[in-house]
Amino acid sequence: KNQVEQSPQSLIILEGKNCTLQCNYTVSPFSNLRWYKQDTGRGPVSLTIMTFSENTKSNGRYTATLDADTKQSSLHITASQLSDSASYICVVSAQSNYQLIWGAGTKLIIKP
Amino acid sequence: KAGVTQTPRYLIKTRGQQVTLSCSPISGHRSVSWYQQTPGQGLQFLFEYFSETQRNKGNFPGRFSGRQFSNSRSEMNVSTLELGDSALYLCASSGNSGGPQETQYFGPGTRLLVL
């Protein structure tokens, strides 16, 4: 069964600190993996999208990594800011049918 | 370019009623997907339309239906509303090919409350 699991479920860190969010998936055949940021009450916004051949991609203070062999991805946030408080969702696309499999997300809270 | 727009933004209905939600994708986008999001849950995929045809469907009952018009605008209909249908309904559009490499752009959502 195609699944995407994220950890931790929630995370609280102090402003200025770094953090890493994890995503494990069992989707096959794999097409690509995306990370989204969703502010409360709003639609998700794309941060990165990575294909099988890419193992790292950055977007400002966000860096995503992908290990297609172990089927794991991480999202690293550097020098966190209060505006980083949001849910971060990992999404994996199956090659066969364009369908996206969504993780439940990690709720990140940045405290001043 | 204007972003994805959804109407209405908020809606209150009672059990047994039906509701229609509307989504206008980014100009030029041909793929429109619909999602349901309940508190504490990930996004649950409802269906995807591409060039007026339903290309993918999630595991929702037949009470949930949709359609797409020739201008790519899409509507989602829920009949015989249940309390558990209370959720944020999100619409997302993606580019010209609508393929798995395309980035999805989300609208602000329609928050539905069923009493």
XYZ file of C-alpha atoms in Angstrom:
227
model
C 0.000 0.000 0.000
C 1.310 3.456 -0.909
C 1.926 5.436 2.260
C 3.766 8.536 3.463
C 4.663 8.872 7.126
C 6.076 11.995 8.752
C 7.808 12.586 12.044
C 7.658 14.168 14.450
C 3.942 14.910 14.563
C 4.710 18.271 16.168
C 7.796 20.218 17.138
C 8.470 23.340 19.188
C 11.783 25.171 18.833
C 13.187 28.577 19.719
C 13.568 31.290 17.106
C 16.967 31.159 15.450
C 17.467 27.426 15.972
C 17.668 24.823 13.203
C 15.387 21.806 12.851
C 14.918 18.742 10.658
C 11.637 17.111 9.711
C 11.450 13.524 8.453
C 9.413 11.770 5.777
C 9.374 8.023 5.003
C 7.424 6.624 2.089
C 6.489 3.315 0.528
C 5.163 4.688 -2.776
C 6.109 2.680 -5.824
C 6.909 3.319 -8.588
C 8.257 6.618 -7.373
C 7.973 9.747 -9.485
C 8.798 12.713 -7.282
C 8.637 14.022 -3.727
C 7.419 17.451 -2.671
C 7.471 19.445 0.507
C 4.698 21.940 1.183
C 4.254 24.591 3.865
C 0.724 25.226 5.095
C -0.098 28.198 7.287
C -3.164 27.814 9.501
C -6.384 28.313 7.528
C -4.612 28.599 4.170
C -3.818 26.344 1.257
C -0.395 24.631 1.092
C 2.458 26.351 -0.724
C 5.135 24.367 -2.547
C 8.668 24.554 -1.128
C 10.567 21.970 -3.173
C 10.017 19.161 -5.630
C 12.618 16.427 -6.200
C 12.823 13.610 -8.706
C 14.560 10.236 -8.317
C 17.923 11.563 -9.478
C 18.056 14.556 -7.127
C 19.276 14.102 -3.579
C 19.206 17.680 -2.339
C 17.374 20.879 -3.186
C 17.311 24.235 -1.459
C 14.800 27.072 -1.307
C 16.228 29.867 0.826
C 16.539 28.603 4.399
C 14.800 25.334 3.490
C 16.868 22.369 2.292
C 15.261 19.087 1.322
C 17.153 15.815 0.925
C 16.060 12.601 -0.713
C 17.454 9.080 -0.357
C 15.587 7.038 -2.936
C 17.275 3.807 -1.819
C 15.974 4.004 1.744
C 12.844 5.916 0.677
C 13.460 8.716 3.097
C 13.414 12.492 2.823
C 14.134 15.280 5.241
C 13.433 18.994 5.337
C 16.010 21.084 7.166
C 15.137 24.612 8.265
C 18.034 26.888 9.096
C 17.923 29.873 11.470
C 14.187 29.531 12.091
C 11.931 32.581 12.111
C 8.529 33.123 13.707
C 6.967 33.024 10.231
C 8.161 29.432 9.845
C 5.406 28.359 12.255
C 3.204 26.174 10.067
C 2.493 22.600 9.072
C 5.022 21.000 6.734
C 3.664 18.301 4.511
C 5.537 15.662 2.516
C 3.844 14.485 -0.685
C 4.965 11.650 -2.942
C 3.818 11.153 -6.504
C 3.349 7.695 -7.963
C 4.650 7.296 -11.495
C 1.824 5.106 -12.614
C -1.223 7.290 -12.240
C -0.270 10.887 -11.378
C -1.781 10.372 -7.931
C -0.270 12.252 -5.013
C 0.017 10.561 -1.627
C -0.010 13.086 1.211
C 1.602 12.739 4.610
C -0.249 13.963 7.702
C 2.260 16.757 8.198
C 4.502 18.020 10.984
C 3.194 20.985 12.958
C 6.129 23.304 13.682
C 5.889 26.056 16.287
C 8.631 28.665 16.581
C 8.785 30.435 19.948
C 10.466 33.830 20.459
C -1.289 36.102 -12.927
C -4.171 35.773 -10.516
C -3.959 32.801 -8.179
C -6.432 30.002 -7.630
C -9.732 31.337 -6.357
C -12.407 29.448 -4.487
C -15.954 30.482 -3.674
C -17.524 30.722 -1.259
C -14.864 31.008 1.437
C -17.202 30.002 4.241
C -20.408 28.024 4.241
C -22.832 26.733 6.871
C -25.286 23.983 5.951
C -27.487 21.510 7.797
C -27.482 17.738 7.547
C -29.203 16.378 4.476
C -28.650 19.484 2.372
C -26.395 19.617 -0.645
C -23.619 22.068 -1.463
C -21.687 23.192 -4.525
C -18.196 24.648 -4.271
C -16.433 26.458 -7.083
C -12.799 26.718 -8.092
C -11.182 28.910 -10.741
C -7.654 27.747 -11.588
C -4.703 29.884 -12.603
C -5.139 31.058 -16.175
C -3.776 28.443 -18.580
C -3.847 25.590 -16.053
C -5.817 22.556 -17.173
C -5.602 20.278 -14.146
C -7.757 20.870 -11.081
C -7.649 18.674 -7.991
C -9.905 18.728 -4.943
C -8.943 17.812 -1.377
C -10.690 17.543 1.969
C -8.808 18.525 5.110
C -10.198 17.920 8.594
C -8.530 19.087 11.844
C -5.484 16.989 12.629
C -5.756 15.063 9.347
C -3.661 15.236 6.252
C -5.163 16.269 2.974
C -7.469 13.590 1.608
C -7.595 13.456 -2.176
C -11.089 13.655 -3.663
C -10.596 13.771 -7.438
C -8.659 15.377 -10.234
C -9.949 16.772 -13.505
C -7.896 17.409 -16.609
C -9.403 18.897 -19.759
C -12.954 18.258 -18.526
C -12.300 14.574 -17.757
C -11.942 12.982 -14.345
C -8.436 11.514 -14.411
C -8.092 10.319 -10.816
C -10.440 9.610 -7.954
C -9.892 9.117 -4.241
C -11.796 6.866 -1.853
C -14.810 8.995 -1.126
C -18.483 7.946 -1.377
C -20.577 8.786 -4.415
C -22.118 11.727 -2.537
C -19.000 13.612 -3.574
C -18.922 14.511 -7.244
C -17.296 17.063 -9.463
C -17.013 18.412 -12.932
C -14.815 20.671 -14.996
C -15.904 23.147 -17.633
C -14.260 24.021 -20.935
C -12.628 27.095 -19.343
C -11.034 24.764 -16.725
C -13.183 26.089 -13.890
C -14.329 23.270 -11.661
C -17.169 22.609 -9.278
C -17.486 20.080 -6.496
C -20.842 18.904 -5.210
C -21.659 17.121 -1.969
C -25.158 15.733 -1.614
C -26.968 14.610 1.547
C -24.494 16.358 3.843
C -23.333 14.615 7.013
C -21.768 16.127 10.135
C -18.472 14.468 9.204
C -18.333 16.468 5.973
C -17.396 19.565 7.965
C -13.928 20.391 6.689
C -11.713 22.716 4.699
C -12.077 21.912 1.003
C -9.039 22.846 -1.026
C -8.694 23.164 -4.749
C -5.344 23.043 -6.537
C -4.438 23.711 -10.135
C -1.363 22.734 -12.096
C 0.086 23.610 -15.440
C -0.478 22.833 -19.018
C 0.309 19.135 -18.975
C -0.978 18.413 -15.508
C 1.650 15.706 -15.206
C 3.270 14.400 -11.997
C 6.166 16.851 -12.342
C 3.898 19.862 -12.170
C 3.720 21.979 -9.035
C 0.228 22.326 -7.607
C -0.970 25.779 -6.639
C -3.625 25.850 -3.972
C -6.528 28.173 -3.405
C -7.433 29.527 0.046
C -10.090 26.847 0.534
C -13.769 26.769 1.392
C -14.523 26.081 5.037
C -17.747 24.072 5.276
C -19.580 23.610 8.555
C -22.441 21.105 8.678
C -24.840 21.483 11.599
